[in-house]
Tab-separated table of C-alpha atoms in Angstrom:
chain	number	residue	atom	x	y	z
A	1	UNK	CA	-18.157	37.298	332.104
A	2	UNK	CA	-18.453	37.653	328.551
A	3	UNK	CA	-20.274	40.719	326.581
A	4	UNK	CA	-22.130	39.076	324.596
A	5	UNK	CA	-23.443	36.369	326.949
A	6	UNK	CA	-24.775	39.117	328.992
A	7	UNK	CA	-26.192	40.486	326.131
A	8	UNK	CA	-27.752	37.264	325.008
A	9	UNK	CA	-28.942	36.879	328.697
A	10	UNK	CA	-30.953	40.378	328.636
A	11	UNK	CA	-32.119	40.087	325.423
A	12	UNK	CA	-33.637	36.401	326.616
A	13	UNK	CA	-35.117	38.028	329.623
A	14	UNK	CA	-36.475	40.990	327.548
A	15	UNK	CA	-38.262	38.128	325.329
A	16	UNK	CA	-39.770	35.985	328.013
A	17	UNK	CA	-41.114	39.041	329.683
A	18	UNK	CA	-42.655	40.058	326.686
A	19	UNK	CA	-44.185	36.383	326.152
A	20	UNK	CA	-45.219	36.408	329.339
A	21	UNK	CA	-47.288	39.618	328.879
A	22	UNK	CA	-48.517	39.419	325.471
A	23	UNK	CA	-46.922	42.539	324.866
A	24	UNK	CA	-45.199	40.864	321.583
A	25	UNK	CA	-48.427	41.147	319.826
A	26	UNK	CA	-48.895	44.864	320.511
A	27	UNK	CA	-48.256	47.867	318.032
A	28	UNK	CA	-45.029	49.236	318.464
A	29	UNK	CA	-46.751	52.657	319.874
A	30	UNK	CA	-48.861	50.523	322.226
A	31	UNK	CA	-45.730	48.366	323.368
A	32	UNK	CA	-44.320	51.775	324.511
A	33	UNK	CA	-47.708	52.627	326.366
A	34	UNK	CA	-47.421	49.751	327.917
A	35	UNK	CA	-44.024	49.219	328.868
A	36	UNK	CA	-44.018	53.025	329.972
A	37	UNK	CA	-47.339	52.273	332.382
A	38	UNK	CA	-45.490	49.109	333.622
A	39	UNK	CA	-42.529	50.749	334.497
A	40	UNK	CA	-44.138	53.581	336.391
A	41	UNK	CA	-46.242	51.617	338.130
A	42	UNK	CA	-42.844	49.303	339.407
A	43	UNK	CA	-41.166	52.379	340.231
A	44	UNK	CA	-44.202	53.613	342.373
A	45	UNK	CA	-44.070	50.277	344.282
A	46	UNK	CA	-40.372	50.542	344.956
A	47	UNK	CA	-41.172	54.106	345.982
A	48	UNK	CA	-43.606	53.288	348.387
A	49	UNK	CA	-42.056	50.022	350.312
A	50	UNK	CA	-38.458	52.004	350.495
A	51	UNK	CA	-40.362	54.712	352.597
A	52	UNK	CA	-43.007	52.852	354.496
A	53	UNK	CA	-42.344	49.243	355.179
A	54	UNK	CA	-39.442	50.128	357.345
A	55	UNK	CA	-41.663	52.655	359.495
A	56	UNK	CA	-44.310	49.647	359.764
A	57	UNK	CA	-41.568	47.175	360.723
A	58	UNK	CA	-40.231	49.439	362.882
A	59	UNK	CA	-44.108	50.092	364.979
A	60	UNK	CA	-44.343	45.945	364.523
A	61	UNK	CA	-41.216	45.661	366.625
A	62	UNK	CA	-42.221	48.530	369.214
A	63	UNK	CA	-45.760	46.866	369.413
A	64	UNK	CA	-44.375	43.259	369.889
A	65	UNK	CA	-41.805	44.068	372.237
A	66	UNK	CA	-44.518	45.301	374.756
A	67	UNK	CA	-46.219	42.408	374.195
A	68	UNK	CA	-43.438	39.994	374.439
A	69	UNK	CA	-41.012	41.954	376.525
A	70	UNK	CA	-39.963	41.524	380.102
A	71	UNK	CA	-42.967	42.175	382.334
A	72	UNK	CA	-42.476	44.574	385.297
A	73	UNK	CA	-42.040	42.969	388.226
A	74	UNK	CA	-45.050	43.416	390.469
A	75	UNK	CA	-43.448	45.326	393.908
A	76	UNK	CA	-44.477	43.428	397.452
């Protein structure tokens, strides 16, 4: 792939992202507020569903495979 293509590509993204948030009319010292509060909070999320939503789709699994598992067979 071409260098500058890429370029062009992340630049576009940076601009729609910044349409799409209205950050484009923002002081520069607020854009860096803001972009440094967005960030955060995205890295937080990341954070938090790389550590827990395997442990809760892990008890999901446990709890639906008593459910749904095979039943015991009842000795006569």
């Amino acid at each position: 792939m071409d260098v500058k293509r890429v370029k062009d590509y992340l630049y576009w993204l940076y601009y729609q992202y910044q349409l799409v948030t209205c950050s484009y009319v923002l002081e520069p010292w607020e854009q860096s507020m803001f972009h440094t509060i967005t960030v955060t909070v995205l890295a937080m999320v990341v954070y938090t569903a790389y550590v827990f939503v395997p442990i809760h789709v892990r008890l999901a699994l446990q709890f639906f495979s008593q459910i749904f598992g095979p039943q015991p067979e009842s000795a006569e």
